[in-house]
Coordinates of C-alpha atoms and ligand atoms in Angstrom, one line a residue:
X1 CA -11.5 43.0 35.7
X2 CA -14.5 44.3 37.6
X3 CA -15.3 42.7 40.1
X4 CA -19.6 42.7 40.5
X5 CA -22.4 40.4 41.9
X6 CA -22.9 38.8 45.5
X7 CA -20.6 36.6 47.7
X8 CA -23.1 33.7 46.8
X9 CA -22.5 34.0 43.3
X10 CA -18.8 34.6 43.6
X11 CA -19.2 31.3 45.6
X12 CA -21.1 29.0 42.7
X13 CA -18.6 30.3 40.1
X14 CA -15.3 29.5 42.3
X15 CA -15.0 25.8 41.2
X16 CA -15.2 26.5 37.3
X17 CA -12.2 29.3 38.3
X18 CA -10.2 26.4 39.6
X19 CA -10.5 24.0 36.9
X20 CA -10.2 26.9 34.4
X21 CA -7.2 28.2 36.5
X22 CA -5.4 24.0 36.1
X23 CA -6.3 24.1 32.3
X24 CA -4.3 27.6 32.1
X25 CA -1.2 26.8 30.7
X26 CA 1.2 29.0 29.0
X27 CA 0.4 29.1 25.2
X28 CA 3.4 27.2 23.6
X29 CA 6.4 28.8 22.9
X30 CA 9.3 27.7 20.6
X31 CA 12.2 27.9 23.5
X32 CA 10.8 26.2 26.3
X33 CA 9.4 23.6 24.1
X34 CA 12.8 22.8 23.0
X35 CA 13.7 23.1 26.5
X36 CA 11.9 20.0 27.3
X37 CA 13.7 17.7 24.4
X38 CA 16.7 15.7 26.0
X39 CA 18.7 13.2 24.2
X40 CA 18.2 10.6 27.2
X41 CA 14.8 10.1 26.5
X42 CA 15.3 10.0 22.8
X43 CA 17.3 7.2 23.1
X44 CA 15.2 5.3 26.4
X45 CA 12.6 5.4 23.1
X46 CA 14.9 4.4 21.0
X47 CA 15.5 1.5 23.1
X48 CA 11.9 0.4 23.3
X49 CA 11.5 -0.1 19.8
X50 CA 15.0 -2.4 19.6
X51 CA 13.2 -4.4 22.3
X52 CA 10.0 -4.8 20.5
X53 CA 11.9 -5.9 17.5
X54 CA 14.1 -8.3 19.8
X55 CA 11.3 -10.1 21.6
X56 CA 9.6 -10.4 18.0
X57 CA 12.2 -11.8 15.1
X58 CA 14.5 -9.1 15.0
X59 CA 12.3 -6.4 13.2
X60 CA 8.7 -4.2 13.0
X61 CA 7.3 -4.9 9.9
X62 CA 3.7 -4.1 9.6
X63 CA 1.3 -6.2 11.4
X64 CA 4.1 -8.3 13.1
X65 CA 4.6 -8.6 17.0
X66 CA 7.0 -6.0 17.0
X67 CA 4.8 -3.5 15.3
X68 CA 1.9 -4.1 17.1
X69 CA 3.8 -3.6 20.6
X70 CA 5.3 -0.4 19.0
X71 CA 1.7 0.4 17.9
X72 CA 0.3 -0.2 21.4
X73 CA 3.2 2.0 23.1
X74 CA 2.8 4.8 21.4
X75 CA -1.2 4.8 21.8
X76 CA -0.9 4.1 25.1
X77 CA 1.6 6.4 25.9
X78 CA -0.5 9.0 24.2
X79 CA -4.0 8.3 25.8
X80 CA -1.8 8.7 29.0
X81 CA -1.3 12.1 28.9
X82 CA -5.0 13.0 28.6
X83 CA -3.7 15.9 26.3
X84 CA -5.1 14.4 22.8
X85 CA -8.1 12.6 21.2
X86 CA -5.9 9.0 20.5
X87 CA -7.2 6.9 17.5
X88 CA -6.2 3.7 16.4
X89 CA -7.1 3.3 13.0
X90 CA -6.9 -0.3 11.5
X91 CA -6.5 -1.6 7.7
X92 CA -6.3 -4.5 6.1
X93 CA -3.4 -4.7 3.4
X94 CA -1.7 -8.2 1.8
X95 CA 1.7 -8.7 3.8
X96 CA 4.0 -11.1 1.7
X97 CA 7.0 -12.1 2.3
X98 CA 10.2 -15.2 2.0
X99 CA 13.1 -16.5 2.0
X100 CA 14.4 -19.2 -0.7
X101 CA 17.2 -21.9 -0.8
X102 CA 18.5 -23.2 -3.7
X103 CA 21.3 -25.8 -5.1
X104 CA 22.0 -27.3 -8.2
X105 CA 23.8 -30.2 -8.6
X106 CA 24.4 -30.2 -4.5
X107 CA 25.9 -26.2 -4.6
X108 CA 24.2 -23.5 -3.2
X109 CA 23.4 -20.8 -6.2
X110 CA 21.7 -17.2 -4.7
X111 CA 18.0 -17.5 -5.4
X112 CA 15.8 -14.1 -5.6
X113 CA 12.4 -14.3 -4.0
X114 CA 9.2 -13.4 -6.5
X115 CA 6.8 -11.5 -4.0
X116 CA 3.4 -13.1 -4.0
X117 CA 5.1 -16.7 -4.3
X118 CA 3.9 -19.8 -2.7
X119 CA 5.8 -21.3 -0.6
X120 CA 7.1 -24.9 -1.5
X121 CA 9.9 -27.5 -2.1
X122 CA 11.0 -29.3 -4.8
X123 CA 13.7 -31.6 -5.8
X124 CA 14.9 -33.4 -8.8
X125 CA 15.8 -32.8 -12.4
X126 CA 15.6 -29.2 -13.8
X127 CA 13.0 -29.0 -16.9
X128 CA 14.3 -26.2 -19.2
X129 CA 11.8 -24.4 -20.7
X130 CA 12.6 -23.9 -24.4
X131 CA 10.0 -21.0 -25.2
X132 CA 9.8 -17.8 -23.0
X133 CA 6.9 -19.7 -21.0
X134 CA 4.2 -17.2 -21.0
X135 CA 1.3 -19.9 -22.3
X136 CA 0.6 -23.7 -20.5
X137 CA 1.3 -25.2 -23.9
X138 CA 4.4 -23.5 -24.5
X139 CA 6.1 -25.8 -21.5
X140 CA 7.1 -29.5 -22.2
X141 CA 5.3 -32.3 -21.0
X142 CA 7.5 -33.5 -18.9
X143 CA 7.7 -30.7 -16.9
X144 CA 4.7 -32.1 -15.0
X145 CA 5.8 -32.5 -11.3
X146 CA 9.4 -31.5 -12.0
X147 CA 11.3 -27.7 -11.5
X148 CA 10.9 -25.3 -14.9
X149 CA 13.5 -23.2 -15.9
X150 CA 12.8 -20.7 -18.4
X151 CA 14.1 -17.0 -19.5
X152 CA 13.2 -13.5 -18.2
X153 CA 11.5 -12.0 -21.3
X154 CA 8.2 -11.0 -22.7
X155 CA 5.5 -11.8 -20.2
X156 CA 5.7 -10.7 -16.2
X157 CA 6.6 -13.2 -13.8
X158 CA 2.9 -13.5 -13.0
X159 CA 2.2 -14.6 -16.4
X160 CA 5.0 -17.4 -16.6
X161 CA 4.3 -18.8 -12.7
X162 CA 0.7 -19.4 -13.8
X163 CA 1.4 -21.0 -16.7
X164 CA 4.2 -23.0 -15.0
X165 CA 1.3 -24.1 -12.3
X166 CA -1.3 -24.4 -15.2
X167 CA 1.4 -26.9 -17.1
X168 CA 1.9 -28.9 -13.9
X169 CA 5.6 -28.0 -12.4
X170 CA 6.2 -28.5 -9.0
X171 CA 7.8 -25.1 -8.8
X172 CA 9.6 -22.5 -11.5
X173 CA 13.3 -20.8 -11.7
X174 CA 13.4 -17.7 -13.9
X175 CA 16.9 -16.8 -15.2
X176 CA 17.5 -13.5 -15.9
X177 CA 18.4 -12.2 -19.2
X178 CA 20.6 -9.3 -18.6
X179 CA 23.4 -9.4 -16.4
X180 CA 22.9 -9.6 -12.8
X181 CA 20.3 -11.2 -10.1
X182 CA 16.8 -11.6 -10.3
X183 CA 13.9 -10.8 -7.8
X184 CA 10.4 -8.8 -8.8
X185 CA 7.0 -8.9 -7.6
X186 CA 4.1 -11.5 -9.4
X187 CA 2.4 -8.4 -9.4
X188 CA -1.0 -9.8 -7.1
X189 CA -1.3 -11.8 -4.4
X190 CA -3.1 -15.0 -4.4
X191 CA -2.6 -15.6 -7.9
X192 CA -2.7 -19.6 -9.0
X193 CA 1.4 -19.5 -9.2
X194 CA 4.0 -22.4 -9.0
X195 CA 6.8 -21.5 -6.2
X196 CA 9.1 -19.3 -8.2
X197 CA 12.4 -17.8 -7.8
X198 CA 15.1 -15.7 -10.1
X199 CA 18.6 -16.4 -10.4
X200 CA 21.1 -14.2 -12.6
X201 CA 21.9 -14.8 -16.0
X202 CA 25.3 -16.1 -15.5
X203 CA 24.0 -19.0 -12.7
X204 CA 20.8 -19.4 -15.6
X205 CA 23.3 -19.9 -18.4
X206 CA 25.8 -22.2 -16.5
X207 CA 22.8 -24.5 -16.0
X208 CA 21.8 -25.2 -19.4
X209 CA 25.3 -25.5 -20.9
X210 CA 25.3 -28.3 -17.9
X211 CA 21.9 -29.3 -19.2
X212 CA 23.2 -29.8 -22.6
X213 CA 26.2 -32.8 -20.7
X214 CA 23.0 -34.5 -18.9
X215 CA 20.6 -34.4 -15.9
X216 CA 20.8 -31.1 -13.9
X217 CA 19.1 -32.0 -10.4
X218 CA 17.6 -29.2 -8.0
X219 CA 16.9 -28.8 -4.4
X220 CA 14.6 -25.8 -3.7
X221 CA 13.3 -24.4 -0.5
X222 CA 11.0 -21.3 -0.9
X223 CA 9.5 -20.5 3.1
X224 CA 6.7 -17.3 1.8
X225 CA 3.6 -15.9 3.6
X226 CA 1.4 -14.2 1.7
X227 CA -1.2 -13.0 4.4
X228 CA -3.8 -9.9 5.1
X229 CA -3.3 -8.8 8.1
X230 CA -4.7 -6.1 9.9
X231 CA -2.5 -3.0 10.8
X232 CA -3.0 0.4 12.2
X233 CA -2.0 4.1 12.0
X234 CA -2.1 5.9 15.3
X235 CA -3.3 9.5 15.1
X236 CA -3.4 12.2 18.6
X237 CA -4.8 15.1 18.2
X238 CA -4.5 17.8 20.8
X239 CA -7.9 18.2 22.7
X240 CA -7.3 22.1 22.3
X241 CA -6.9 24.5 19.2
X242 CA -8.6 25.4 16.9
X243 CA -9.3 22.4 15.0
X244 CA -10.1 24.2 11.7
X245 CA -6.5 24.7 11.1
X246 CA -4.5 22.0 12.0
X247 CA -0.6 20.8 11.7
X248 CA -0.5 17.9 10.8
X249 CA 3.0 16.1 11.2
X250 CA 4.3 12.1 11.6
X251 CA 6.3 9.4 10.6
X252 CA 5.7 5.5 10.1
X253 CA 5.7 3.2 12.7
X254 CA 6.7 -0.1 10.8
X255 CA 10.7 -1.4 9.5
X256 CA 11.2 -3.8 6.7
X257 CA 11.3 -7.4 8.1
X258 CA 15.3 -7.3 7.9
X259 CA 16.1 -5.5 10.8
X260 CA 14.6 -3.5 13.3
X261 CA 14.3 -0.3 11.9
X262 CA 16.0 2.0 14.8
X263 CA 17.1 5.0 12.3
X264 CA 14.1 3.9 9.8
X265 CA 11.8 4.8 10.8
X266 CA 12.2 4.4 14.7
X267 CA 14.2 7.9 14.8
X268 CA 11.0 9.8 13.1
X269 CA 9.1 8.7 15.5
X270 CA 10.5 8.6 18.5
X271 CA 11.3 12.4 17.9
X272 CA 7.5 13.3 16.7
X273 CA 6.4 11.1 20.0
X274 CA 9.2 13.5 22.3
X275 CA 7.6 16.6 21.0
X276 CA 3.9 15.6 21.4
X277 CA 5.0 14.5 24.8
X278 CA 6.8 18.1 25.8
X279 CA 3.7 19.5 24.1
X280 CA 1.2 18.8 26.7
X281 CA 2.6 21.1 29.1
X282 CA 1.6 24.2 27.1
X283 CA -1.8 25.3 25.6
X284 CA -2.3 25.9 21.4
X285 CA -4.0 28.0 19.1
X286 CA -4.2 25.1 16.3
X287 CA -4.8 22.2 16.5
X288 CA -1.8 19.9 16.5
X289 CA -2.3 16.0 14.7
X290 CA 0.7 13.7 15.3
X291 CA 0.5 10.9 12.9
X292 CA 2.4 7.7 13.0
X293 CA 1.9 5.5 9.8
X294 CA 1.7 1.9 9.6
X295 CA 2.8 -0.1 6.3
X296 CA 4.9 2.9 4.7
X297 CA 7.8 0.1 4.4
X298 CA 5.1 -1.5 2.0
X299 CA 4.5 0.9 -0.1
X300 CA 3.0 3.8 2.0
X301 CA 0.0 2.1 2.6
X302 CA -0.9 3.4 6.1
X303 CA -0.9 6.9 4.8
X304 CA -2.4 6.7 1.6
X305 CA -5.3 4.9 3.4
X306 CA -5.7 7.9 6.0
X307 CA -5.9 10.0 3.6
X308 CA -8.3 8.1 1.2
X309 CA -10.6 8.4 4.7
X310 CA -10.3 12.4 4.9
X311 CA -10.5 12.7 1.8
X312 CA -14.2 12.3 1.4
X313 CA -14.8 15.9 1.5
X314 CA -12.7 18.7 0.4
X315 CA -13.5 20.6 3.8
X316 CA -11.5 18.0 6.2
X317 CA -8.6 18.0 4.0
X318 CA -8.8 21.4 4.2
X319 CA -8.3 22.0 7.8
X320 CA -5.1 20.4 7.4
X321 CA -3.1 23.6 6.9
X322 CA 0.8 21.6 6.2
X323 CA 1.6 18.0 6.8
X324 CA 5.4 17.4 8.1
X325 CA 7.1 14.4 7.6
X326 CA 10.2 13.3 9.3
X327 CA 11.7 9.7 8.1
X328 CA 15.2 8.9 9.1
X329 CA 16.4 11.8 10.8
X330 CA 19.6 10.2 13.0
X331 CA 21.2 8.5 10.5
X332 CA 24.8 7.4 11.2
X333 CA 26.5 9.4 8.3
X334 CA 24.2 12.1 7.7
X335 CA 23.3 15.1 6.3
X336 CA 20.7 17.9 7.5
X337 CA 18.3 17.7 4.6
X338 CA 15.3 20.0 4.0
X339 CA 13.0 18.9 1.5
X340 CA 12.8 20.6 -1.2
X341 CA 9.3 22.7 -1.0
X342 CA 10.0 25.6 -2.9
X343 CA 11.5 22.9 -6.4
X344 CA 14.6 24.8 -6.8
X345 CA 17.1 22.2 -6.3
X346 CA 15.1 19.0 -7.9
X347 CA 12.4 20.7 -10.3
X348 CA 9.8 19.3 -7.8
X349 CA 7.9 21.8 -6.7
X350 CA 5.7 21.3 -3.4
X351 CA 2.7 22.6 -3.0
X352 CA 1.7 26.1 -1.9
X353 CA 3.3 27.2 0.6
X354 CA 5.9 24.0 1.0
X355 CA 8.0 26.6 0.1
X356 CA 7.6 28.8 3.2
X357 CA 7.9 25.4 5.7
X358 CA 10.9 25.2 3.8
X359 CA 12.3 28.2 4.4
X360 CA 11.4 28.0 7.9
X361 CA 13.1 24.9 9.0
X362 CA 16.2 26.3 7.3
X363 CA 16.3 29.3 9.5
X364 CA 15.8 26.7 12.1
X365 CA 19.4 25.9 10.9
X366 CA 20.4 28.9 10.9
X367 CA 19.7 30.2 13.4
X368 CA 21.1 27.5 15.2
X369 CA 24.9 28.2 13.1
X370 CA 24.3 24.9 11.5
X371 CA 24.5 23.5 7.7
X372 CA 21.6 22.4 5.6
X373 CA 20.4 21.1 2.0
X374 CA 18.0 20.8 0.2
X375 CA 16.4 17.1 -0.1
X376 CA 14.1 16.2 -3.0
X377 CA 10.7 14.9 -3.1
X378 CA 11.2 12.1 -4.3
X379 CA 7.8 10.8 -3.5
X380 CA 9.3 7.7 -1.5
X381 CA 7.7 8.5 2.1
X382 CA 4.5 9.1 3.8
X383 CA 4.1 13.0 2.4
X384 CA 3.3 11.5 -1.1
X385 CA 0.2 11.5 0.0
X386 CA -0.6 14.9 1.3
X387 CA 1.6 16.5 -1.6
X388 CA -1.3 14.6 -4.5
X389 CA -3.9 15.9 -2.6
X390 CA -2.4 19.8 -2.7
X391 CA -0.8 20.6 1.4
X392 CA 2.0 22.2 1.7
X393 CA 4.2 19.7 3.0
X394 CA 8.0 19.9 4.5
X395 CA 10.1 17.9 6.0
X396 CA 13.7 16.6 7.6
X397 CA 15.6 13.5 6.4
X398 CA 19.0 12.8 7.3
X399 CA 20.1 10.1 4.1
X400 CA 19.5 6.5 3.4
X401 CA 21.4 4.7 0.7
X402 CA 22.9 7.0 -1.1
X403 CA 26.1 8.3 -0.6
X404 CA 27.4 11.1 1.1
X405 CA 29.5 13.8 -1.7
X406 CA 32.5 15.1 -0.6
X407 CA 31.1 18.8 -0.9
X408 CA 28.5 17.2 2.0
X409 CA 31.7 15.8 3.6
X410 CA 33.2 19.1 3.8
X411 CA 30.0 20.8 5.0
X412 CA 28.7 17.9 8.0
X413 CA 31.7 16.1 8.3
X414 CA 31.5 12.4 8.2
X415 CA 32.8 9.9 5.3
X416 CA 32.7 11.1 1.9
X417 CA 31.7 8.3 -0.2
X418 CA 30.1 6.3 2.2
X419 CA 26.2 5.6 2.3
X420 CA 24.5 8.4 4.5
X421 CA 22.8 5.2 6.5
X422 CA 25.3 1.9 5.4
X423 CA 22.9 0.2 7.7
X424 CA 19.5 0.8 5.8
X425 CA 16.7 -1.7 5.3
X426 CA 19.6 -4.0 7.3
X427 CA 19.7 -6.2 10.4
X428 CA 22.4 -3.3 11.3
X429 CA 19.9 -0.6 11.8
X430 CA 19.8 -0.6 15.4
X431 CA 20.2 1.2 18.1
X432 CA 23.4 1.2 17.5
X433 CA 22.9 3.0 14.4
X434 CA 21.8 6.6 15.2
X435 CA 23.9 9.3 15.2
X436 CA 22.8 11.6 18.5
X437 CA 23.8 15.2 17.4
X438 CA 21.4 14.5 14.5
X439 CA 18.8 12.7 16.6
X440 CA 18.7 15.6 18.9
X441 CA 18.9 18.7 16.7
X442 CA 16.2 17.4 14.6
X443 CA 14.2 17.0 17.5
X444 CA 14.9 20.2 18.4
X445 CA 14.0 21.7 15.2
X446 CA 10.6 19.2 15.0
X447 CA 10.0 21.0 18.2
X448 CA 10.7 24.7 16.9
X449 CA 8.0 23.7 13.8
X450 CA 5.4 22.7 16.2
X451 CA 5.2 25.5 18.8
X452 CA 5.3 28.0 15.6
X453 CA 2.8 26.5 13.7
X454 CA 0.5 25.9 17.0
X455 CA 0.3 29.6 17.2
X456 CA 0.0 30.6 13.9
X457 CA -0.4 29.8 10.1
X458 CA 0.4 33.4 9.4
X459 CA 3.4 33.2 7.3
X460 CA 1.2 30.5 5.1
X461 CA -1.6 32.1 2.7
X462 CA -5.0 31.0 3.5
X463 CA -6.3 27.9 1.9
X464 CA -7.2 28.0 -1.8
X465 CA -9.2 24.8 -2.9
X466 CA -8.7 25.2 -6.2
X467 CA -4.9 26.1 -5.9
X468 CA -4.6 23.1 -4.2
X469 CA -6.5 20.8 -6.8
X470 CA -3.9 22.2 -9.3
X471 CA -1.0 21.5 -7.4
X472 CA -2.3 17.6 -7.0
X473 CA -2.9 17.3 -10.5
X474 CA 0.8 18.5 -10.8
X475 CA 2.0 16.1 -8.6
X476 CA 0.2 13.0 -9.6
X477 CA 0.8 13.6 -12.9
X478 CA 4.9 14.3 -12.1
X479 CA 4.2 10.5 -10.6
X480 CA 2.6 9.2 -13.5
X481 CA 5.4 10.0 -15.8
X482 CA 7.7 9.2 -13.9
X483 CA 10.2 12.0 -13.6
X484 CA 11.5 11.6 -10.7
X485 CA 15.0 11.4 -10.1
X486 CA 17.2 10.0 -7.8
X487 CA 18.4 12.8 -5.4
X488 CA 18.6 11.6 -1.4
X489 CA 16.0 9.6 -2.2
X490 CA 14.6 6.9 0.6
X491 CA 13.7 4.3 -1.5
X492 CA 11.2 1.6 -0.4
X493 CA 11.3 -1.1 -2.7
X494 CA 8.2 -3.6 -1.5
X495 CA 8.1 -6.3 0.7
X496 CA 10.7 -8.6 -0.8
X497 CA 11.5 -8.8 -3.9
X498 CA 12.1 -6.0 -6.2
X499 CA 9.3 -4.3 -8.2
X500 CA 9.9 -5.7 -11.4
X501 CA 7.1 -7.3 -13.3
X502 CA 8.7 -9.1 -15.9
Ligands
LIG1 ZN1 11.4 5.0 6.2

């Protein structure tokens, strides 16, 4: 450097030097990024959500108390650091929910809840239904006031709780008409339904042979909130970068109501949050976007919406050079598992370059001597979104419901035949419920992604608009028909009941 012009001027430039001098950190660097990760504070996290859940009915479900205070931490945590822009981004969406009780003739028979049901009681005489109940006139009179029981079969559920309310039943049990229970979804909230549950065909059947001998009598108890509530996403961008290409990476921030959600998804985010955190000590080239998603649990809500807001121009959802998702990444019995970017394990096939962030989180695992597999798309979390609208998206996911092979056995170690998560979607997932050496490798290997992307976007080709239109007309029409298997597969089934519609 040369050094030129007068003392004064040497003396008017000295305090920009020092506050350029405390902005010069090191540009990020994939070791000492990874450095900074500790299992400690993955679990002190860990154990901030359980407490959340704890002091608010045992779970995070979106828009609850225990998913606002999660909601608030991590923005607040965040804005803390001064590193990133913070936004709070709020939507409305329906939250529905319930719990029923029913016994016939004074014993207690398992009642399926019908998402979208009003709540209600009723007791006295069963009314059985002798048509398929999808019209007011096809119900007897005497239904009026009384509990309907009428098939599964032809119309949806919707169909026969409005004609059950229409016809003037206090409330409605479906029965089902193939083997097993019953729950489904009414298909829209605030319909003009009688409280309705399912029961299985067996229970259905055993009460109208009884029906046949005499007077059945009913006591039913349906407790349901059907509610819009407001809920948020929580986005942080790092201040710095270049914030024409940007990583975008996240998880979601809610549980189902049943439990509290420690491995689902409190282990994404807790390891996304680490990593932003450890982040703030270094300087980037991109821009870095961590995203954590409300209402996934409901149907992927919070990042379908944040998209929907980008996506008003093609050139914002272009500066989003990949998207990373990480949703259940500690779980108790697991597996590493890479999603599957580059389609040659499950014939979904990400898009452009989802095959390169692929390949480069497994020679993350190789790197570190460590086993990996592929994991599909299965369209089931938050990078749904991003992969219909054409970004190369990747992933980790360490297995839900499904169970662990005995060739994964052999590779991880663990319990063949046993669910990869046996506490999933349950009161068990807790924070007892994460398995550390996967917690903190994955955190390790979230890390690795973020100081190599933060860099550079080299080993990704440049963005190609109308590459990326074709590859979301591939993906939304692989959705529309359905293809999807049912490889490791983190299925989210709705807010209560099943999504069955008739
Ligand atoms: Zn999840």
């Amino acid at each position: 450097m040369r050094t030129t012009g007068s003392l004064a001027s040497l003396a008017l430039a000295l305090p920009a030097l020092v506050s350029a001098a405390k902005d010069c950190k090191p540009y990020v660097d994939a070791e000492k990024l990874q450095d900074l990760i500790n299992l400690d504070d993955l679990l002190a996290g860990s154990q901030k959500l359980q407490e959340f859940a704890d002091a608010h009915g045992g779970h995070r479900a979106f828009g609850s108390g225990g998913h606002n205070a999660t909601v608030d931490y991590l923005y607040d945590t965040l804005v803390a650091t001064n590193y990133f822009d913070v936004v709070k981004q709020p939507f409305t969406e329906i939250y529905a929910d319930g719990k029923a009780t029913l016994a016939v003739d004074g014993q207690s028979v398992p009642a399926g809840i019908m998402t979208y049901t009003p709540g209600g009681s009723a007791t006295g005489p069963v009314v059985l239904v002798p048509g398929l109940g999808c019209t007011p006139d096809s119900f007897p009179a005497e239904v009026e006031g009384k509990v309907a029981m009428v098939s599964r079969g032809e119309c949806t559920f919707g169909e026969k709780s409005r004609s059950a309310k229409a016809a003037g039943a206090a409330a409605l049990i479906i029965y089902n008409n193939v083997p097993g229970s019953l729950s489904g979804t009414l298909g829209e909230a605030f319909g003009d339904y009688a409280p309705v549950v399912g029961i299985s065909a067996e229970d259905g059947q055993a009460i109208v042979a009884a029906l046949e001998d005499g007077e059945v009598t009913v006591d039913l108890q349906i407790h349901a909130t059907v509610e819009e509530r407001v809920n948020f996403n929580v986005i942080a961008e790092t201040k710095g970068g270049d914030h024409d290409n940007v990583l975008v990476l996240g998880g979601h921030s809610d549980s189902v109501t049943a439990g509290p959600g420690i491995n689902d998804d409190g282990s994404g985010i807790i390891g996304v949050l680490n990593v932003a955190l450890a982040l703030t000590r270094f300087r980037v080239k991109n821009a870095v976007r961590f995203a954590f998603w409300g209402a996934e649990e409901f149907g992927l809500l919070g990042s379908y919406y944040y998209i929907k807001q980008v996506n008003q121009s093609d050139v914002e959802l272009s500066k989003i050079r990949a998207y990373l998702n990480f949703d259940m990444i500690a779980s108790p019995n697991y597996i590493y598992g890479i999603y599957d970017g580059d389609g040659d394990a499950f014939n979904l096939t990400g898009p452009p370059g989802s095959d390169v962030l692929e390949r480069d989180f497994e020679d993350f695992f190789d790197s570190m001597n460590l086993p990996h597999v592929p994991t599909e798309f299965s369209g089931r979390s938050d990078y749904a979104a991003f992969i219909e609208n054409g970004i190369p998206s990747g992933g980790l996911f360490t297995g839900a419901e499904q169970l662990k092979t005995p060739e994964e056995a052999a590779l991880f170690g663990g319990d063949a035949g046993v669910a990869y998560d046996v506490n999933y979607h349950l009161i068990g997932d807790d924070i007892n419920n994460l398995n550390h050496d996967a917690f903190y490798v994955n955190t390790l290997s979230i890390a690795n992604s973020v100081a190599k992307y933060a860099i550079s976007f080299d080993s990704l080709e440049p963005v190609d608009v109308a590459k990326r239109h074709a590859a979301a007309e591939r993906a939304r029409l692989f959705k529309r028909t359905g293809v999807s298997s049912h490889g490791h597969s983190h299925s989210h089934s709705g807010p209560c009941g099943g999504n069955d519609k008739r």
